[in-house]
Short mmCIF file of C-alpha atoms (C1' of nucleotides) in Angstrom, two decimals:
data_model
loop_
_atom_site.label_atom_id
_atom_site.label_comp_id
_atom_site.label_asym_id
_atom_site.label_seq_id
_atom_site.Cartn_x
_atom_site.Cartn_y
_atom_site.Cartn_z
CA MET A 156 62.46 75.14 -77.16
CA HIS A 157 62.44 76.95 -73.81
CA PRO A 158 60.46 80.12 -74.55
CA ALA A 159 59.91 81.77 -71.18
CA ASP A 160 59.40 78.36 -69.64
CA ALA A 161 56.14 77.99 -67.78
CA GLU A 162 57.67 75.26 -65.58
CA PRO A 163 61.09 76.64 -64.84
CA ILE A 164 62.35 73.82 -62.66
CA ALA A 165 62.59 71.54 -65.69
CA HIS A 166 64.59 74.23 -67.42
CA TYR A 167 67.08 74.45 -64.58
CA ALA A 168 67.35 70.67 -64.59
CA ASP A 169 68.18 70.81 -68.30
CA MET A 170 70.84 73.43 -67.64
CA PHE A 171 72.40 71.25 -64.95
CA ALA A 172 72.27 68.31 -67.33
CA ALA A 173 74.01 70.39 -69.97
CA MET A 174 76.87 70.94 -67.54
CA GLY A 175 76.66 67.37 -66.30
CA THR A 176 79.40 65.98 -68.48
CA GLU A 177 83.10 66.48 -68.08
CA SER A 178 83.54 67.58 -71.70
CA ARG A 179 80.82 70.18 -71.52
CA LEU A 180 81.81 71.46 -68.11
CA ARG A 181 85.36 71.91 -69.44
CA ILE A 182 83.97 73.80 -72.41
CA MET A 183 82.15 76.17 -70.08
CA GLN A 184 85.23 76.58 -67.94
CA LEU A 185 87.31 77.39 -70.99
CA LEU A 186 84.78 79.90 -72.29
CA LEU A 187 84.54 81.57 -68.91
CA SER A 188 88.31 81.86 -68.74
CA ALA A 189 88.29 83.47 -72.15
CA HIS A 190 85.35 85.71 -71.37
CA PRO A 191 84.23 88.04 -72.85
CA GLU A 192 86.20 87.40 -76.05
CA GLY A 193 85.29 83.75 -76.15
CA LEU A 194 86.94 81.18 -78.39
CA VAL A 195 86.37 79.85 -81.86
CA VAL A 196 85.34 76.22 -82.23
CA GLY A 197 88.74 75.14 -83.45
CA GLU A 198 90.45 76.61 -80.41
CA ILE A 199 88.14 74.71 -78.10
CA GLN A 200 88.79 71.55 -80.06
CA ALA A 201 92.55 72.03 -79.82
CA GLN A 202 92.36 72.61 -76.07
CA LEU A 203 90.11 69.69 -75.25
CA GLY A 204 91.07 67.19 -77.93
CA LEU A 205 87.54 66.22 -78.88
CA SER A 206 86.59 65.09 -82.36
CA ALA A 207 85.02 67.82 -84.43
CA SER A 208 81.65 66.16 -84.62
CA ASN A 209 81.57 65.31 -80.95
CA LEU A 210 82.42 68.89 -80.01
CA SER A 211 79.77 70.14 -82.37
CA HIS A 212 77.14 68.03 -80.62
CA HIS A 213 78.25 69.22 -77.20
CA LEU A 214 78.12 72.83 -78.33
CA ASP A 215 74.67 72.16 -79.71
CA LYS A 216 73.46 71.04 -76.32
CA LEU A 217 74.99 74.05 -74.62
CA LYS A 218 73.41 76.33 -77.22
CA ASN A 219 70.03 74.70 -76.70
CA GLU A 220 70.20 75.52 -73.02
CA GLU A 221 71.44 78.98 -73.92
CA LEU A 222 74.59 78.51 -71.90
CA VAL A 223 76.69 79.31 -74.95
CA ALA A 224 76.10 81.85 -77.69
CA VAL A 225 77.68 81.52 -81.11
CA GLN A 226 78.45 84.19 -83.65
CA ARG A 227 79.99 83.83 -87.08
CA GLU A 228 83.33 85.48 -87.79
CA GLY A 229 84.20 84.75 -91.39
CA THR A 230 84.83 81.06 -91.64
CA PHE A 231 85.12 80.77 -87.88
CA LEU A 232 82.42 80.47 -85.28
CA ARG A 233 83.08 82.29 -82.08
CA CYS A 234 81.57 80.88 -78.89
CA ARG A 235 80.92 82.80 -75.73
CA ALA A 236 79.55 81.86 -72.34
CA ASN A 237 76.09 83.30 -71.88
CA THR A 238 76.54 85.06 -68.60
CA ALA A 239 72.86 85.90 -68.19
CA ALA A 240 71.95 82.23 -68.20
CA LEU A 241 74.76 81.37 -65.82
CA GLN A 242 73.64 84.13 -63.54
CA ARG A 243 70.11 82.74 -63.49
CA LEU A 244 71.38 79.26 -62.74
CA LEU A 245 73.65 80.46 -59.97
CA ALA A 246 70.85 82.59 -58.56
CA PHE A 247 68.52 79.59 -58.60
CA LEU A 248 71.00 77.41 -56.75
CA TYR A 249 71.80 80.18 -54.32
CA ALA A 250 68.12 80.78 -53.64
CA GLU A 251 67.42 77.09 -53.04
CA CYS A 252 70.40 76.52 -50.79
CA CYS A 253 70.82 79.83 -49.00
CA GLN A 254 67.44 81.53 -49.06
CA ARG A 255 64.54 79.09 -49.31
CA SER A 256 66.23 77.02 -46.65
CA CYS A 257 69.23 78.10 -44.65
CA ALA A 258 71.06 74.93 -45.57
CA VAL A 259 74.19 76.64 -46.84
CA SER A 260 75.59 79.83 -45.42
CA PRO A 261 76.08 82.57 -48.01
CA LYS A 262 79.60 83.33 -46.84
CA SER A 263 80.76 79.74 -47.20
CA ILE A 264 80.53 79.79 -50.96
CA LEU A 265 83.19 82.49 -51.16
CA LYS A 266 85.79 80.01 -49.97
CA PRO A 267 87.40 77.22 -51.99
CA ALA A 268 85.61 74.49 -50.02
CA SER A 269 86.96 72.83 -46.91
CA MET B 284 83.80 55.79 -56.58
CA HIS B 285 84.84 59.36 -55.82
CA PRO B 286 87.53 58.94 -53.17
CA ALA B 287 88.95 62.42 -52.72
CA ASP B 288 88.81 62.82 -56.47
CA ALA B 289 92.15 63.53 -58.06
CA GLU B 290 90.41 65.18 -61.04
CA PRO B 291 87.70 67.19 -59.38
CA ILE B 292 86.14 68.65 -62.49
CA ALA B 293 84.68 65.25 -63.38
CA HIS B 294 83.21 65.08 -59.92
CA TYR B 295 81.49 68.43 -60.29
CA ALA B 296 80.19 67.31 -63.67
CA ASP B 297 78.73 64.22 -61.99
CA MET B 298 77.08 66.38 -59.34
CA PHE B 299 75.53 68.57 -62.03
CA ALA B 300 74.37 65.46 -63.83
CA ALA B 301 72.80 64.20 -60.62
CA MET B 302 70.73 67.37 -60.47
CA GLY B 303 70.17 67.33 -64.21
CA THR B 304 66.79 65.69 -64.14
CA GLU B 305 63.51 67.24 -63.13
CA SER B 306 62.73 64.40 -60.71
CA ARG B 307 66.04 64.63 -58.93
CA LEU B 308 66.11 68.40 -58.85
CA ARG B 309 62.65 68.32 -57.26
CA ILE B 310 63.90 65.83 -54.71
CA MET B 311 66.73 68.18 -53.76
CA GLN B 312 64.34 71.11 -53.60
CA LEU B 313 62.03 69.17 -51.33
CA LEU B 314 64.84 68.07 -49.05
CA LEU B 315 66.18 71.60 -48.85
CA SER B 316 62.75 72.90 -47.93
CA ALA B 317 62.55 70.30 -45.20
CA HIS B 318 66.09 70.89 -44.00
CA PRO B 319 67.50 69.96 -41.55
CA GLU B 320 64.85 67.42 -40.57
CA GLY B 321 64.69 65.93 -44.03
CA LEU B 322 61.99 63.56 -45.22
CA VAL B 323 61.49 59.83 -45.26
CA VAL B 324 61.39 58.08 -48.61
CA GLY B 325 57.64 57.58 -48.52
CA GLU B 326 57.03 61.27 -47.97
CA ILE B 327 59.14 62.13 -51.00
CA GLN B 328 57.28 59.52 -53.01
CA ALA B 329 53.92 60.96 -51.96
CA GLN B 330 54.97 64.49 -52.85
CA LEU B 331 56.45 63.68 -56.23
CA GLY B 332 54.34 60.74 -57.34
CA LEU B 333 57.21 58.59 -58.52
CA SER B 334 57.13 54.82 -58.43
CA ALA B 335 58.97 53.35 -55.47
CA SER B 336 61.65 51.73 -57.56
CA ASN B 337 62.17 54.78 -59.71
CA LEU B 338 62.53 56.97 -56.64
CA SER B 339 64.93 54.49 -55.13
CA HIS B 340 67.13 54.68 -58.22
CA HIS B 341 67.09 58.46 -58.19
CA LEU B 342 68.01 58.53 -54.51
CA ASP B 343 70.81 56.11 -55.28
CA LYS B 344 72.27 58.49 -57.79
CA LEU B 345 72.00 61.40 -55.38
CA LYS B 346 73.62 59.32 -52.64
CA ASN B 347 76.45 58.33 -54.97
CA GLU B 348 77.22 61.98 -55.56
CA GLU B 349 76.84 62.60 -51.83
CA LEU B 350 74.14 65.15 -52.42
CA VAL B 351 71.78 63.22 -50.15
CA ALA B 352 72.50 61.37 -46.94
CA VAL B 353 70.26 58.60 -45.67
CA GLN B 354 69.77 57.35 -42.14
CA ARG B 355 67.55 54.55 -40.90
CA GLU B 356 64.73 55.36 -38.49
CA GLY B 357 62.98 52.16 -37.64
CA THR B 358 61.37 50.91 -40.79
CA PHE B 359 61.73 54.32 -42.41
CA LEU B 360 64.71 55.81 -44.15
CA ARG B 361 65.20 59.48 -43.56
CA CYS B 362 66.85 61.50 -46.32
CA ARG B 363 68.61 64.80 -45.89
CA ALA B 364 70.29 67.18 -48.26
CA ASN B 365 74.04 67.09 -47.78
CA THR B 366 74.75 70.72 -47.31
CA ALA B 367 78.52 70.34 -47.41
CA ALA B 368 78.36 68.91 -50.93
CA LEU B 369 75.94 71.60 -52.06
CA GLN B 370 78.20 74.22 -50.60
CA ARG B 371 81.14 72.84 -52.57
CA LEU B 372 79.12 72.79 -55.76
CA LEU B 373 77.85 76.30 -55.27
CA ALA B 374 81.35 77.48 -54.39
CA PHE B 375 82.70 75.85 -57.55
CA LEU B 376 80.12 77.53 -59.74
CA TYR B 377 80.60 80.83 -57.98
CA ALA B 378 84.36 80.62 -58.41
CA GLU B 379 84.11 79.82 -62.10
CA CYS B 380 81.57 82.52 -62.87
CA CYS B 381 82.43 85.29 -60.46
CA GLN B 382 86.08 84.83 -59.55
CA ARG B 383 88.07 83.04 -62.25
CA SER B 384 86.41 85.27 -64.78
CA CYS B 385 84.29 88.26 -63.96
CA ALA B 386 81.51 86.96 -66.15
CA VAL B 387 78.80 87.21 -63.51
CA SER B 388 78.66 89.89 -60.88
CA PRO B 389 78.45 88.52 -57.32
CA LYS B 390 75.57 90.81 -56.40
CA SER B 391 73.42 89.69 -59.29
CA ILE B 392 72.93 86.20 -57.89
CA LEU B 393 71.13 87.61 -54.89
CA LYS B 394 68.26 88.69 -57.10
CA PRO B 395 65.60 86.46 -58.66
CA ALA B 396 66.95 86.93 -62.20
CA SER B 397 65.92 89.70 -64.55
"C1'" DT C 277 57.07 33.56 -35.61
"C1'" DC C 278 53.73 35.72 -38.38
"C1'" DT C 279 52.12 39.85 -40.48
"C1'" DA C 280 52.08 44.44 -42.20
"C1'" DT C 281 54.55 48.20 -43.96
"C1'" DG C 282 58.54 50.63 -45.95
"C1'" DT C 283 62.16 50.31 -49.08
"C1'" DT C 284 65.35 48.13 -52.17
"C1'" DT C 285 66.87 44.95 -55.68
"C1'" DC C 286 66.00 42.29 -59.82
"C1'" DC C 287 64.62 42.27 -64.38
"C1'" DA C 288 63.25 44.19 -68.46
"C1'" DT C 289 62.48 47.90 -71.85
"C1'" DA C 290 62.32 52.18 -74.30
"C1'" DG C 291 64.55 56.19 -74.92
"C1'" DT C 292 68.46 59.12 -74.94
"C1'" DA C 293 73.42 60.36 -74.96
"C1'" DA C 294 78.36 60.19 -76.24
"C1'" DT C 295 81.23 59.16 -79.64
"C1'" DA C 296 83.45 59.34 -84.31
"C1'" DG C 297 84.36 58.80 -89.47
"C1'" DA C 298 82.85 60.53 -93.70
"C1'" DA C 299 80.24 63.52 -96.48
"C1'" DA C 300 78.20 67.94 -96.91
"C1'" DT C 301 78.05 72.90 -96.24
"C1'" DA C 302 79.86 77.74 -95.46
"C1'" DC C 303 82.97 81.12 -96.21
"C1'" DA C 304 87.43 83.51 -97.77
"C1'" DG C 305 90.81 84.31 -100.96
"C1'" DA C 306 93.13 83.66 -105.32
"C1'" DT D 9 84.96 79.69 -110.20
"C1'" DC D 10 88.20 76.87 -107.92
"C1'" DT D 11 90.57 75.72 -103.67
"C1'" DG D 12 91.39 75.31 -98.93
"C1'" DT D 13 89.92 75.62 -94.26
"C1'" DA D 14 86.30 75.62 -90.62
"C1'" DT D 15 82.40 73.53 -89.04
"C1'" DT D 16 78.21 70.91 -89.27
"C1'" DT D 17 75.30 67.16 -90.57
"C1'" DC D 18 74.72 62.34 -91.71
"C1'" DT D 19 75.07 57.73 -90.31
"C1'" DA D 20 76.18 54.38 -87.23
"C1'" DT D 21 77.46 52.25 -82.90
"C1'" DT D 22 77.90 51.58 -78.14
"C1'" DA D 23 76.69 52.78 -73.74
"C1'" DC D 24 73.97 54.77 -70.36
"C1'" DT D 25 69.49 56.59 -68.20
"C1'" DA D 26 64.78 56.71 -66.72
"C1'" DT D 27 61.20 54.01 -65.82
"C1'" DG D 28 58.17 50.47 -63.46
"C1'" DG D 29 56.32 45.77 -61.98
"C1'" DA D 30 57.39 42.06 -59.12
"C1'" DA D 31 60.08 39.81 -55.87
"C1'" DA D 32 63.10 40.22 -52.04
"C1'" DC D 33 64.67 42.29 -47.81
"C1'" DA D 34 64.32 45.00 -43.32
"C1'" DT D 35 62.07 46.37 -39.38
"C1'" DA D 36 58.30 46.78 -35.89
"C1'" DG D 37 54.65 45.00 -33.50
"C1'" DA D 38 51.32 41.43 -32.19
#
DNA sequence: TCTATGTTTCCATAGTAATAGAAATACAGA
DNA sequence: TCTGTATTTCTATTACTATGGAAACATAGA
Protein backbone atom coordinates (compact mmCIF):
# COMPACT_ATOMS: atom_id res chain seq x y z
CA MET A 1 0.00 0.00 0.00
CA HIS A 2 2.80 2.43 0.84
CA PRO A 3 5.76 1.06 -1.14
CA ALA A 4 8.49 3.67 -0.82
CA ASP A 5 5.86 6.38 -1.08
CA ALA A 6 6.52 8.88 -3.82
CA GLU A 7 4.51 11.53 -1.93
CA PRO A 8 5.65 11.01 1.62
CA ILE A 9 3.59 13.73 3.24
CA ALA A 10 0.42 11.71 2.68
CA HIS A 11 2.13 8.77 4.32
CA TYR A 12 2.99 10.78 7.42
CA ALA A 13 -0.58 12.04 7.53
CA ASP A 14 -1.78 8.43 7.47
CA MET A 15 0.58 7.56 10.31
CA PHE A 16 -0.75 10.45 12.37
CA ALA A 17 -4.28 9.34 11.57
CA ALA A 18 -3.41 5.83 12.72
CA MET A 19 -2.43 7.27 16.09
CA GLY A 20 -5.33 9.70 16.05
CA THR A 21 -7.67 7.63 18.14
CA GLU A 22 -7.51 7.05 21.85
CA SER A 23 -7.73 3.27 21.47
CA ARG A 24 -4.92 3.08 18.97
CA LEU A 25 -2.71 5.55 20.78
CA ARG A 26 -3.14 3.44 23.93
CA ILE A 27 -2.19 0.35 21.96
CA MET A 28 1.01 2.02 20.83
CA GLN A 29 1.74 3.20 24.33
CA LEU A 30 1.24 -0.31 25.67
CA LEU A 31 3.46 -1.84 23.01
CA LEU A 32 6.17 0.71 23.63
CA SER A 33 6.06 -0.02 27.34
CA ALA A 34 6.43 -3.69 26.58
CA HIS A 35 9.14 -3.16 23.99
CA PRO A 36 10.96 -5.09 22.64
CA GLU A 37 9.06 -8.20 23.79
CA GLY A 38 5.72 -6.82 22.74
CA LEU A 39 2.38 -8.31 23.71
CA VAL A 40 0.05 -10.90 22.30
CA VAL A 41 -3.35 -9.75 21.07
CA GLY A 42 -5.17 -11.19 24.05
CA GLU A 43 -2.98 -9.28 26.48
CA ILE A 44 -3.72 -6.03 24.70
CA GLN A 45 -7.40 -6.86 24.75
CA ALA A 46 -7.31 -7.58 28.48
CA GLN A 47 -5.51 -4.31 29.20
CA LEU A 48 -7.71 -2.08 27.10
CA GLY A 49 -11.05 -3.85 27.30
CA LEU A 50 -11.86 -3.65 23.61
CA SER A 51 -13.96 -6.23 21.83
CA ALA A 52 -11.91 -8.76 19.92
CA SER A 53 -13.13 -7.65 16.54
CA ASN A 54 -12.70 -3.98 17.30
CA LEU A 55 -9.14 -4.55 18.48
CA SER A 56 -8.43 -6.60 15.39
CA HIS A 57 -9.52 -3.72 13.18
CA HIS A 58 -7.41 -1.24 15.10
CA LEU A 59 -4.39 -3.51 14.84
CA ASP A 60 -5.07 -3.81 11.14
CA LYS A 61 -4.85 -0.08 10.73
CA LEU A 62 -1.64 0.11 12.72
CA LYS A 63 -0.18 -2.75 10.67
CA ASN A 64 -1.15 -1.00 7.44
CA GLU A 65 0.82 2.04 8.50
CA GLU A 66 3.62 -0.25 9.63
CA LEU A 67 3.48 1.11 13.15
CA VAL A 68 2.97 -2.39 14.50
CA ALA A 69 4.51 -5.66 13.38
CA VAL A 70 2.88 -9.00 14.10
CA GLN A 71 4.45 -12.41 14.35
CA ARG A 72 2.78 -15.74 15.03
CA GLU A 73 3.70 -17.66 18.17
CA GLY A 74 1.73 -20.87 18.14
CA THR A 75 -1.89 -19.94 18.55
CA PHE A 76 -0.95 -16.45 19.70
CA LEU A 77 -0.05 -13.42 17.68
CA ARG A 78 2.64 -11.27 19.15
CA CYS A 79 2.56 -7.55 18.37
CA ARG A 80 5.48 -5.20 18.56
CA ALA A 81 5.89 -1.49 17.99
CA ASN A 82 7.80 -0.86 14.79
CA THR A 83 10.48 1.43 16.06
CA ALA A 84 11.83 2.27 12.62
CA ALA A 85 8.50 3.73 11.59
CA LEU A 86 8.16 5.63 14.84
CA GLN A 87 11.63 6.97 14.40
CA ARG A 88 10.76 8.24 10.93
CA LEU A 89 7.60 9.88 12.21
CA LEU A 90 9.38 11.52 15.11
CA ALA A 91 12.16 12.65 12.80
CA PHE A 92 9.62 14.14 10.41
CA LEU A 93 7.90 16.08 13.17
CA TYR A 94 11.21 17.17 14.63
CA ALA A 95 12.43 18.34 11.23
CA GLU A 96 9.26 20.32 10.56
CA CYS A 97 9.12 21.96 13.96
CA CYS A 98 12.77 22.35 14.92
CA GLN A 99 14.73 22.40 11.68
CA ARG A 100 12.70 23.63 8.71
CA SER A 101 11.45 26.43 10.90
CA CYS A 102 12.77 27.25 14.33
CA ALA A 103 9.29 27.15 15.77
CA VAL A 104 10.10 24.74 18.57
CA SER A 105 13.39 24.63 20.39
CA PRO A 106 15.04 21.20 20.36
CA LYS A 107 15.72 21.28 24.08
CA SER A 108 12.11 21.96 24.99
CA ILE A 109 10.94 18.56 23.88
CA LEU A 110 13.08 16.88 26.52
CA LYS A 111 10.85 18.30 29.23
CA PRO A 112 7.39 17.10 30.21
CA ALA A 113 5.69 20.22 28.84
CA SER A 114 5.02 23.36 30.82
CA MET B 1 -13.78 21.15 24.83
CA HIS B 2 -10.30 20.38 26.15
CA PRO B 3 -10.13 22.39 29.37
CA ALA B 4 -6.89 21.29 30.98
CA ASP B 5 -7.74 17.75 29.98
CA ALA B 6 -8.00 15.36 32.88
CA GLU B 7 -7.24 12.42 30.55
CA PRO B 8 -4.49 13.79 28.39
CA ILE B 9 -3.98 10.77 26.20
CA ALA B 10 -7.28 11.44 24.44
CA HIS B 11 -6.12 14.97 23.82
CA TYR B 12 -2.91 13.81 22.19
CA ALA B 13 -4.92 11.39 20.09
CA ASP B 14 -7.08 14.31 18.95
CA MET B 15 -4.00 16.31 18.05
CA PHE B 16 -2.66 13.42 15.99
CA ALA B 17 -6.03 13.10 14.33
CA ALA B 18 -5.96 16.80 13.52
CA MET B 19 -2.70 16.25 11.66
CA GLY B 20 -3.91 12.96 10.23
CA THR B 21 -5.03 14.31 6.91
CA GLU B 22 -2.86 15.37 4.02
CA SER B 23 -4.62 18.73 3.71
CA ARG B 24 -4.20 19.59 7.36
CA LEU B 25 -0.65 18.33 7.59
CA ARG B 26 0.21 20.53 4.60
CA ILE B 27 -1.43 23.47 6.31
CA MET B 28 0.75 22.93 9.38
CA GLN B 29 3.83 22.54 7.21
CA LEU B 30 3.04 25.77 5.42
CA LEU B 31 2.44 27.66 8.64
CA LEU B 32 5.65 26.33 10.13
CA SER B 33 7.58 27.43 7.06
CA ALA B 34 6.08 30.87 7.41
CA HIS B 35 6.61 31.03 11.15
CA PRO B 36 6.39 33.30 13.06
CA GLU B 37 4.64 35.63 10.62
CA GLY B 38 2.12 33.02 9.60
CA LEU B 39 -0.17 33.33 6.60
CA VAL B 40 -3.62 34.70 5.97
CA VAL B 41 -6.36 32.28 5.02
CA GLY B 42 -6.36 33.31 1.38
CA GLU B 43 -2.65 32.64 1.05
CA ILE B 44 -3.10 29.14 2.42
CA GLN B 45 -5.99 28.60 0.04
CA ALA B 46 -3.90 29.75 -2.92
CA GLN B 47 -1.02 27.49 -1.97
CA LEU B 48 -3.07 24.38 -1.36
CA GLY B 49 -5.94 24.83 -3.78
CA LEU B 50 -8.69 23.91 -1.35
CA SER B 51 -12.18 25.33 -1.55
CA ALA B 52 -12.79 28.17 0.87
CA SER B 53 -15.31 26.27 2.92
CA ASN B 54 -13.23 23.13 3.04
CA LEU B 55 -10.20 25.09 4.20
CA SER B 56 -12.30 26.84 6.79
CA HIS B 57 -13.41 23.50 8.20
CA HIS B 58 -9.86 22.21 8.32
CA LEU B 59 -8.67 25.36 10.08
CA ASP B 60 -11.52 24.92 12.52
CA LYS B 61 -10.30 21.49 13.45
CA LEU B 62 -6.74 22.72 13.86
CA LYS B 63 -7.97 25.62 15.99
CA ASN B 64 -10.00 23.26 18.16
CA GLU B 65 -6.87 21.28 18.91
CA GLU B 66 -5.01 24.55 19.44
CA LEU B 67 -2.50 23.68 16.77
CA VAL B 68 -3.27 26.91 14.94
CA ALA B 69 -4.03 30.34 16.33
CA VAL B 70 -5.94 32.94 14.34
CA GLN B 71 -5.87 36.70 14.65
CA ARG B 72 -7.83 39.28 12.68
CA GLU B 73 -5.93 41.78 10.53
CA GLY B 74 -8.45 44.04 8.92
CA THR B 75 -10.47 41.93 6.56
CA PHE B 76 -7.86 39.18 6.66
CA LEU B 77 -7.39 36.45 9.20
CA ARG B 78 -3.82 35.60 9.96
CA CYS B 79 -3.04 32.03 10.99
CA ARG B 80 -0.02 30.92 12.92
CA ALA B 81 1.23 27.56 14.09
CA ASN B 82 0.86 27.25 17.84
CA THR B 83 4.34 26.27 18.78
CA ALA B 84 3.50 25.53 22.40
CA ALA B 85 1.02 22.84 21.37
CA LEU B 86 3.44 21.38 18.85
CA GLN B 87 6.12 21.33 21.49
CA ARG B 88 3.82 19.40 23.84
CA LEU B 89 2.95 16.92 21.12
CA LEU B 90 6.56 16.40 20.13
CA ALA B 91 7.54 16.07 23.78
CA PHE B 92 4.80 13.47 24.29
CA LEU B 93 5.96 11.42 21.34
CA TYR B 94 9.57 11.77 22.34
CA ALA B 95 8.79 10.68 25.89
CA GLU B 96 6.85 7.63 24.74
CA CYS B 97 9.42 6.51 22.20
CA CYS B 98 12.71 7.56 23.71
CA GLN B 99 12.15 7.80 27.45
CA ARG B 100 9.34 5.55 28.67
CA SER B 101 10.79 2.80 26.56
CA CYS B 102 14.11 2.94 24.80
CA ALA B 103 12.49 1.97 21.54
CA VAL B 104 13.91 4.86 19.54
CA SER B 105 17.31 6.36 20.12
CA PRO B 106 17.24 10.13 20.70
CA LYS B 107 20.03 10.76 18.20
CA SER B 108 18.27 8.96 15.39
CA ILE B 109 15.53 11.56 15.12
CA LEU B 110 18.05 14.18 14.13
CA LYS B 111 18.66 12.38 10.86
CA PRO B 112 16.37 12.29 7.82
CA ALA B 113 15.47 8.61 8.32
CA SER B 114 17.41 5.71 6.88
C1' DT C 1 -24.49 53.63 2.94
C1' DC C 2 -23.00 51.03 -0.87
C1' DT C 3 -19.64 48.00 -2.78
C1' DA C 4 -15.91 44.83 -3.04
C1' DT C 5 -13.26 41.40 -0.91
C1' DG C 6 -12.12 37.90 2.60
C1' DT C 7 -13.88 34.41 5.35
C1' DT C 8 -17.32 31.69 7.65
C1' DT C 9 -21.64 29.27 8.18
C1' DC C 10 -25.40 26.60 6.26
C1' DC C 11 -26.78 22.73 3.85
C1' DA C 12 -26.17 18.62 1.63
C1' DT C 13 -23.73 14.39 0.23
C1' DA C 14 -20.52 10.68 -0.34
C1' DG C 15 -17.24 8.24 1.83
C1' DT C 16 -14.96 6.39 5.74
C1' DA C 17 -14.39 4.91 10.60
C1' DA C 18 -15.55 2.78 15.09
C1' DT C 19 -17.97 -0.56 17.03
C1' DA C 20 -19.62 -5.36 18.11
C1' DG C 21 -21.94 -10.06 17.76
C1' DA C 22 -21.56 -14.22 15.36
C1' DA C 23 -19.37 -17.26 12.29
C1' DA C 24 -15.14 -18.79 10.38
C1' DT C 25 -10.25 -19.88 10.58
C1' DA C 26 -5.68 -21.24 12.70
C1' DC C 27 -3.13 -23.75 15.68
C1' DA C 28 -1.93 -26.94 19.73
C1' DG C 29 -2.65 -30.83 22.29
C1' DA C 30 -4.97 -35.06 23.50
C1' DT D 1 -9.35 -36.43 14.27
C1' DC D 2 -11.61 -34.04 17.84
C1' DT D 3 -11.55 -30.24 21.10
C1' DG D 4 -10.46 -25.94 22.99
C1' DT D 5 -8.45 -21.48 22.67
C1' DA D 6 -6.82 -17.40 20.02
C1' DT D 7 -7.78 -14.42 16.52
C1' DT D 8 -9.83 -12.85 12.29
C1' DT D 9 -13.43 -12.12 9.02
C1' DC D 10 -18.25 -11.36 8.00
C1' DT D 11 -22.14 -8.54 8.50
C1' DA D 12 -24.38 -4.77 10.17
C1' DT D 13 -25.09 -0.34 12.34
C1' DT D 14 -24.19 4.15 13.87
C1' DA D 15 -21.46 8.00 13.77
C1' DC D 16 -18.16 10.95 12.00
C1' DT D 17 -15.21 13.22 8.22
C1' DA D 18 -14.06 15.51 4.01
C1' DT D 19 -15.86 18.02 0.63
C1' DG D 20 -18.03 22.04 -1.89
C1' DG D 21 -21.73 25.41 -3.52
C1' DA D 22 -24.38 29.11 -1.95
C1' DA D 23 -25.71 32.31 1.34
C1' DA D 24 -24.42 35.04 5.19
C1' DC D 25 -21.26 37.85 7.79
C1' DA D 26 -17.19 41.08 8.61
C1' DT D 27 -14.33 44.67 7.40
C1' DA D 28 -12.36 48.49 4.57
C1' DG D 29 -12.80 52.06 1.53
C1' DA D 30 -15.31 55.19 -1.54
